[in-house]
Amino acid sequence: MVDLTEEQKEKKKELAKYKRKVIEKAGVVHDIVEDTIWTEYDKLPKLSEEIGLAMKDVESFLEEHPYLK
């Protein structure tokens, strides 16, 4: 692996923040499916949309910084 510059390392940290948002939303979906699907299923469409938007942010960021792929 090529050593990253300081600026690239900062971008990698920024990417991690974008990814964490996706993972947090996915975790909420997981919890609903595992524990409360019968009472909170109505939250899933909105969460799905939020995950899609957060993934677009990740994809856009990676397009701007392809060395992070």
GROMACS .gro file of N, CA and C in nm, residues 1-57:
model
  171
    1MET      N    1   0.084  -0.119   0.000
    1MET     CA    2   0.000   0.000   0.000
    1MET      C    3   0.088   0.124   0.000
    2VAL      N    4   0.045   0.224  -0.073
    2VAL     CA    5   0.118   0.349  -0.084
    2VAL      C    6   0.094   0.432   0.042
    3ASP      N    7   0.197   0.497   0.091
    3ASP     CA    8   0.180   0.585   0.206
    3ASP      C    9   0.094   0.704   0.165
    4LEU      N   10   0.005   0.743   0.254
    4LEU     CA   11  -0.083   0.856   0.228
    4LEU      C   12  -0.020   0.984   0.281
    5THR      N   13  -0.048   1.094   0.213
    5THR     CA   14  -0.005   1.224   0.263
    5THR      C   15  -0.092   1.261   0.382
    6GLU      N   16  -0.052   1.365   0.452
    6GLU     CA   17  -0.133   1.411   0.566
    6GLU      C   18  -0.273   1.451   0.521
    7GLU      N   19  -0.281   1.519   0.407
    7GLU     CA   20  -0.412   1.560   0.355
    7GLU      C   21  -0.497   1.437   0.321
    8GLN      N   22  -0.435   1.335   0.262
    8GLN     CA   23  -0.507   1.214   0.229
    8GLN      C   24  -0.553   1.140   0.355
    9LYS      N   25  -0.472   1.143   0.457
    9LYS     CA   26  -0.510   1.081   0.584
    9LYS      C   27  -0.633   1.152   0.643
   10GLU      N   28  -0.637   1.284   0.630
   10GLU     CA   29  -0.753   1.360   0.679
   10GLU      C   30  -0.877   1.324   0.598
   11LYS      N   31  -0.860   1.307   0.468
   11LYS     CA   32  -0.973   1.268   0.383
   11LYS      C   33  -1.021   1.128   0.420
   12LYS      N   34  -0.929   1.041   0.456
   12LYS     CA   35  -0.966   0.906   0.499
   12LYS      C   36  -1.050   0.911   0.626
   13LYS      N   37  -1.014   1.000   0.718
   13LYS     CA   38  -1.092   1.018   0.840
   13LYS      C   39  -1.231   1.072   0.808
   14GLU      N   40  -1.236   1.164   0.713
   14GLU     CA   41  -1.364   1.222   0.672
   14GLU      C   42  -1.452   1.113   0.609
   15LEU      N   43  -1.393   1.027   0.528
   15LEU     CA   44  -1.466   0.916   0.468
   15LEU      C   45  -1.522   0.825   0.577
   16ALA      N   46  -1.444   0.801   0.679
   16ALA     CA   47  -1.489   0.716   0.790
   16ALA      C   48  -1.615   0.773   0.856
   17LYS      N   49  -1.624   0.906   0.864
   17LYS     CA   50  -1.743   0.969   0.922
   17LYS      C   51  -1.866   0.944   0.835
   18TYR      N   52  -1.848   0.956   0.703
   18TYR     CA   53  -1.959   0.928   0.611
   18TYR      C   54  -2.004   0.782   0.624
   19LYS      N   55  -1.907   0.692   0.629
   19LYS     CA   56  -1.939   0.550   0.641
   19LYS      C   57  -2.008   0.520   0.773
   20ARG      N   58  -1.964   0.585   0.880
   20ARG     CA   59  -2.024   0.562   1.011
   20ARG      C   60  -2.173   0.599   1.010
   21LYS      N   61  -2.209   0.705   0.938
   21LYS     CA   62  -2.350   0.744   0.929
   21LYS      C   63  -2.433   0.632   0.866
   22VAL      N   64  -2.379   0.571   0.760
   22VAL     CA   65  -2.449   0.460   0.695
   22VAL      C   66  -2.464   0.344   0.792
   23ILE      N   67  -2.356   0.310   0.859
   23ILE     CA   68  -2.356   0.196   0.951
   23ILE      C   69  -2.453   0.219   1.067
   24GLU      N   70  -2.459   0.341   1.118
   24GLU     CA   71  -2.551   0.371   1.227
   24GLU      C   72  -2.696   0.352   1.183
   25LYS      N   73  -2.729   0.401   1.064
   25LYS     CA   74  -2.866   0.384   1.012
   25LYS      C   75  -2.897   0.236   0.991
   26ALA      N   76  -2.801   0.163   0.935
   26ALA     CA   77  -2.820   0.020   0.913
   26ALA      C   78  -2.838  -0.053   1.047
   27GLY      N   79  -2.770  -0.007   1.149
   27GLY     CA   80  -2.785  -0.066   1.282
   27GLY      C   81  -2.924  -0.047   1.337
   28VAL      N   82  -2.982   0.070   1.310
   28VAL     CA   83  -3.120   0.095   1.355
   28VAL      C   84  -3.215  -0.001   1.284
   29VAL      N   85  -3.194  -0.019   1.153
   29VAL     CA   86  -3.276  -0.113   1.077
   29VAL      C   87  -3.261  -0.253   1.136
   30HIS      N   88  -3.139  -0.292   1.163
   30HIS     CA   89  -3.112  -0.424   1.221
   30HIS      C   90  -3.187  -0.441   1.353
   31ASP      N   91  -3.179  -0.340   1.439
   31ASP     CA   92  -3.246  -0.349   1.569
   31ASP      C   93  -3.397  -0.363   1.553
   32ILE      N   94  -3.454  -0.288   1.459
   32ILE     CA   95  -3.598  -0.299   1.436
   32ILE      C   96  -3.633  -0.440   1.390
   33VAL      N   97  -3.557  -0.490   1.293
   33VAL     CA   98  -3.585  -0.623   1.240
   33VAL      C   99  -3.570  -0.730   1.348
   34GLU      N  100  -3.469  -0.717   1.429
   34GLU     CA  101  -3.443  -0.817   1.533
   34GLU      C  102  -3.541  -0.808   1.651
   35ASP      N  103  -3.580  -0.686   1.688
   35ASP     CA  104  -3.649  -0.669   1.816
   35ASP      C  105  -3.792  -0.615   1.807
   36THR      N  106  -3.818  -0.526   1.715
   36THR     CA  107  -3.946  -0.454   1.721
   36THR      C  108  -4.017  -0.444   1.587
   37ILE      N  109  -3.994  -0.540   1.499
   37ILE     CA  110  -4.051  -0.533   1.364
   37ILE      C  111  -4.202  -0.514   1.366
   38TRP      N  112  -4.270  -0.576   1.461
   38TRP     CA  113  -4.416  -0.572   1.463
   38TRP      C  114  -4.470  -0.436   1.504
   39THR      N  115  -4.390  -0.357   1.573
   39THR     CA  116  -4.440  -0.228   1.619
   39THR      C  117  -4.370  -0.109   1.550
   40GLU      N  118  -4.255  -0.133   1.488
   40GLU     CA  119  -4.181  -0.021   1.429
   40GLU      C  120  -4.151  -0.040   1.280
   41TYR      N  121  -4.218  -0.133   1.216
   41TYR     CA  122  -4.195  -0.158   1.075
   41TYR      C  123  -4.218  -0.034   0.988
   42ASP      N  124  -4.305   0.056   1.037
   42ASP     CA  125  -4.337   0.175   0.959
   42ASP      C  126  -4.220   0.272   0.950
   43LYS      N  127  -4.117   0.253   1.030
   43LYS     CA  128  -3.997   0.338   1.025
   43LYS      C  129  -3.900   0.296   0.915
   44LEU      N  130  -3.917   0.174   0.866
   44LEU     CA  131  -3.820   0.119   0.771
   44LEU      C  132  -3.810   0.196   0.638
   45PRO      N  133  -3.921   0.240   0.577
   45PRO     CA  134  -3.906   0.313   0.450
   45PRO      C  135  -3.823   0.442   0.464
   46LYS      N  136  -3.847   0.516   0.571
   46LYS     CA  137  -3.770   0.640   0.591
   46LYS      C  138  -3.623   0.609   0.616
   47LEU      N  139  -3.597   0.507   0.697
   47LEU     CA  140  -3.459   0.468   0.725
   47LEU      C  141  -3.389   0.422   0.597
   48SER      N  142  -3.462   0.350   0.515
   48SER     CA  143  -3.406   0.303   0.388
   48SER      C  144  -3.367   0.421   0.299
   49GLU      N  145  -3.453   0.520   0.294
   49GLU     CA  146  -3.424   0.641   0.217
   49GLU      C  147  -3.300   0.712   0.273
   50GLU      N  148  -3.292   0.723   0.404
   50GLU     CA  149  -3.178   0.788   0.469
   50GLU      C  150  -3.048   0.713   0.441
   51ILE      N  151  -3.055   0.580   0.440
   51ILE     CA  152  -2.937   0.500   0.409
   51ILE      C  153  -2.895   0.526   0.264
   52GLY      N  154  -2.991   0.530   0.174
   52GLY     CA  155  -2.961   0.557   0.034
   52GLY      C  156  -2.893   0.692   0.015
   53LEU      N  157  -2.943   0.794   0.083
   53LEU     CA  158  -2.882   0.927   0.073
   53LEU      C  159  -2.741   0.928   0.133
   54ALA      N  160  -2.724   0.860   0.245
   54ALA     CA  161  -2.592   0.855   0.308
   54ALA      C  162  -2.494   0.779   0.220
   55MET      N  163  -2.540   0.674   0.153
   55MET     CA  164  -2.454   0.600   0.061
   55MET      C  165  -2.413   0.685  -0.058
   56LYS      N  166  -2.504   0.769  -0.106
   56LYS     CA  167  -2.469   0.860  -0.216
   56LYS      C  168  -2.357   0.953  -0.173
   57ASP      N  169  -2.360   0.998  -0.047
   57ASP     CA  170  -2.253   1.083   0.005
   57ASP      C  171  -2.120   1.008   0.003
   0.00000   0.00000   0.00000
